[in-house]
Amino acid sequence: MKNKISDNDEAPYEMQILNERITRIEEVLLGKGGRCRSLAIGVESSTNTKCSSNLQKGELIYLFHILMEEGIWFFDNIDEKKNRSQFQYFIERHFTYSGEGKVQHNIMGTSRHFSECRGFTYKEKQIRYLDKFIRLLNSKKEKLSRT
């Protein structure tokens, strides 16, 4: 039986994992654990830390789409569908966006926003976003020019 305590009174592997997770939770609550330390034990994992943004979900995706579409950033510069898929996965896995009350939310379901970027329906929305982004870049350029 897999979960039975062995003859040498060693706890089963699943219990060891549970004990280690509880210990890490206690460390975090007591201020001893690192904020980015993963609670996943016994499995290969990476940190769950994500890059937060002050942009709304659509704005963040528009920015990535522009960088992808213009060939500035890419995962696969030959296969357009694969590149888009990998970008969507990357965004969902590594970024959060600013929702109501400036609360950070995980990004899920980027397909609709990526499709909006390609369609003409949301063309005006994208132009307004680009104008806003251009103003931000021009402001940065002016600040650099003054120094």
Tab-separated table of C-alpha atoms in Angstrom:
chain	number	residue	atom	x	y	z
A	1	MET	CA	0.000	0.000	0.000
A	2	LYS	CA	1.487	3.359	-1.125
A	3	ASN	CA	0.270	5.592	1.733
A	4	LYS	CA	1.053	3.185	4.554
A	5	ILE	CA	3.790	4.263	6.953
A	6	SER	CA	6.823	2.114	6.269
A	7	ASP	CA	8.478	-0.227	8.762
A	8	ASN	CA	11.087	2.374	9.646
A	9	ASP	CA	8.282	4.789	10.750
A	10	GLU	CA	9.065	7.283	7.998
A	11	ALA	CA	6.063	9.306	6.843
A	12	PRO	CA	4.918	8.651	3.266
A	13	TYR	CA	6.142	11.011	0.578
A	14	GLU	CA	2.761	12.800	0.278
A	15	MET	CA	2.808	13.574	4.019
A	16	GLN	CA	6.362	14.921	3.754
A	17	ILE	CA	5.263	17.253	0.953
A	18	LEU	CA	2.238	18.420	2.961
A	19	ASN	CA	4.405	19.039	6.026
A	20	GLU	CA	6.893	21.073	3.978
A	21	ARG	CA	4.083	23.194	2.471
A	22	ILE	CA	2.613	23.884	5.907
A	23	THR	CA	6.058	24.858	7.180
A	24	ARG	CA	6.503	27.313	4.291
A	25	ILE	CA	3.058	28.834	4.882
A	26	GLU	CA	3.943	29.304	8.559
A	27	GLU	CA	7.237	30.951	7.565
A	28	VAL	CA	5.440	33.394	5.266
A	29	LEU	CA	2.845	34.224	7.933
A	30	LEU	CA	5.554	34.791	10.519
A	31	GLY	CA	7.547	36.960	8.132
A	32	LYS	CA	10.380	34.479	7.761
A	33	GLY	CA	9.615	33.271	4.244
A	34	GLY	CA	10.472	35.012	1.030
A	35	ARG	CA	7.558	36.623	-0.752
A	36	CYS	CA	8.386	34.948	-4.043
A	37	ARG	CA	9.104	31.521	-2.619
A	38	SER	CA	6.995	28.826	-4.212
A	39	LEU	CA	4.810	26.538	-2.114
A	40	ALA	CA	5.154	23.755	-4.649
A	41	ILE	CA	7.235	20.976	-3.189
A	42	GLY	CA	8.065	17.701	-4.836
A	43	VAL	CA	7.324	18.992	-8.306
A	44	GLU	CA	9.372	21.058	-10.662
A	45	SER	CA	8.032	24.589	-10.494
A	46	SER	CA	8.969	28.168	-11.103
A	47	THR	CA	8.045	31.164	-9.034
A	48	ASN	CA	4.510	32.479	-9.323
A	49	THR	CA	5.689	36.083	-9.347
A	50	LYS	CA	4.175	38.079	-12.187
A	51	CYS	CA	5.000	41.445	-13.645
A	52	SER	CA	2.254	43.879	-12.652
A	53	SER	CA	1.113	46.751	-14.824
A	54	ASN	CA	-0.875	49.959	-14.495
A	55	LEU	CA	-2.468	49.246	-17.859
A	56	GLN	CA	-5.920	47.808	-18.370
A	57	LYS	CA	-6.116	44.320	-19.867
A	58	GLY	CA	-6.853	45.505	-23.402
A	59	GLU	CA	-4.150	48.163	-23.294
A	60	LEU	CA	-1.529	45.686	-22.145
A	61	ILE	CA	-2.481	43.239	-24.869
A	62	TYR	CA	-2.532	46.009	-27.511
A	63	LEU	CA	1.004	46.951	-26.487
A	64	PHE	CA	2.245	43.378	-26.815
A	65	HIS	CA	0.364	42.950	-30.081
A	66	ILE	CA	2.018	46.065	-31.537
A	67	LEU	CA	5.459	44.844	-30.490
A	68	MET	CA	4.683	41.412	-31.948
A	69	GLU	CA	3.081	42.657	-35.171
A	70	GLU	CA	5.899	45.079	-35.908
A	71	GLY	CA	8.493	42.337	-35.402
A	72	ILE	CA	10.134	44.040	-32.432
A	73	TRP	CA	9.509	41.072	-30.106
A	74	PHE	CA	8.811	37.548	-31.260
A	75	PHE	CA	8.981	33.933	-30.229
A	76	ASP	CA	8.818	32.500	-33.718
A	77	ASN	CA	9.484	34.926	-36.580
A	78	ILE	CA	8.502	32.393	-39.234
A	79	ASP	CA	5.232	30.814	-38.047
A	80	GLU	CA	2.741	33.649	-37.366
A	81	LYS	CA	0.149	31.424	-35.658
A	82	LYS	CA	2.730	29.805	-33.404
A	83	ASN	CA	4.184	33.209	-32.555
A	84	ARG	CA	0.745	34.565	-31.582
A	85	SER	CA	-0.028	31.482	-29.516
A	86	GLN	CA	3.268	31.715	-27.650
A	87	PHE	CA	2.762	35.441	-27.041
A	88	GLN	CA	-0.694	34.820	-25.595
A	89	TYR	CA	0.650	32.073	-23.338
A	90	PHE	CA	3.541	34.308	-22.233
A	91	ILE	CA	1.255	37.234	-21.369
A	92	GLU	CA	-1.210	35.067	-19.438
A	93	ARG	CA	1.556	33.352	-17.492
A	94	HIS	CA	3.758	36.343	-16.648
A	95	PHE	CA	1.653	39.522	-16.385
A	96	THR	CA	-1.207	41.031	-14.423
A	97	TYR	CA	-3.304	44.043	-15.322
A	98	SER	CA	-4.886	46.882	-13.378
A	99	GLY	CA	-8.589	46.375	-12.834
A	100	GLU	CA	-11.185	48.358	-10.924
A	101	GLY	CA	-9.748	50.095	-7.884
A	102	LYS	CA	-6.216	49.495	-9.247
A	103	VAL	CA	-6.411	45.855	-8.084
A	104	GLN	CA	-4.112	43.530	-10.023
A	105	HIS	CA	-5.811	40.655	-11.871
A	106	ASN	CA	-4.397	37.627	-13.644
A	107	ILE	CA	-4.771	37.766	-17.395
A	108	MET	CA	-6.882	35.036	-18.914
A	109	GLY	CA	-8.451	34.737	-22.319
A	110	THR	CA	-6.231	36.918	-24.478
A	111	SER	CA	-7.584	35.533	-27.767
A	112	ARG	CA	-10.467	38.001	-27.994
A	113	HIS	CA	-8.179	41.004	-27.486
A	114	PHE	CA	-5.630	39.692	-29.986
A	115	SER	CA	-8.454	39.232	-32.498
A	116	GLU	CA	-9.656	42.786	-31.840
A	117	CYS	CA	-6.206	44.031	-32.774
A	118	ARG	CA	-6.507	42.449	-36.194
A	119	GLY	CA	-10.084	43.522	-36.906
A	120	PHE	CA	-11.338	46.834	-38.183
A	121	THR	CA	-14.102	47.007	-35.559
A	122	TYR	CA	-11.715	48.203	-32.877
A	123	LYS	CA	-9.524	50.315	-35.144
A	124	GLU	CA	-10.533	53.614	-33.450
A	125	LYS	CA	-9.878	52.125	-30.010
A	126	GLN	CA	-6.383	51.116	-31.090
A	127	ILE	CA	-5.704	54.539	-32.580
A	128	ARG	CA	-6.704	56.203	-29.279
A	129	TYR	CA	-4.381	53.813	-27.446
A	130	LEU	CA	-1.507	54.527	-29.834
A	131	ASP	CA	-2.080	58.284	-29.451
A	132	LYS	CA	-1.926	57.888	-25.667
A	133	PHE	CA	1.265	55.819	-25.933
A	134	ILE	CA	2.853	58.315	-28.351
A	135	ARG	CA	2.086	61.168	-25.918
A	136	LEU	CA	3.792	59.170	-23.153
A	137	LEU	CA	6.871	58.575	-25.319
A	138	ASN	CA	6.982	62.226	-26.405
A	139	SER	CA	6.808	63.311	-22.770
A	140	LYS	CA	9.734	61.028	-21.945
A	141	LYS	CA	11.647	62.401	-24.934
A	142	GLU	CA	11.047	65.993	-23.757
A	143	LYS	CA	12.257	65.152	-20.236
A	144	LEU	CA	15.441	63.633	-21.654
A	145	SER	CA	15.989	66.615	-23.933
A	146	ARG	CA	15.799	69.054	-20.995
A	147	THR	CA	18.514	67.325	-19.011
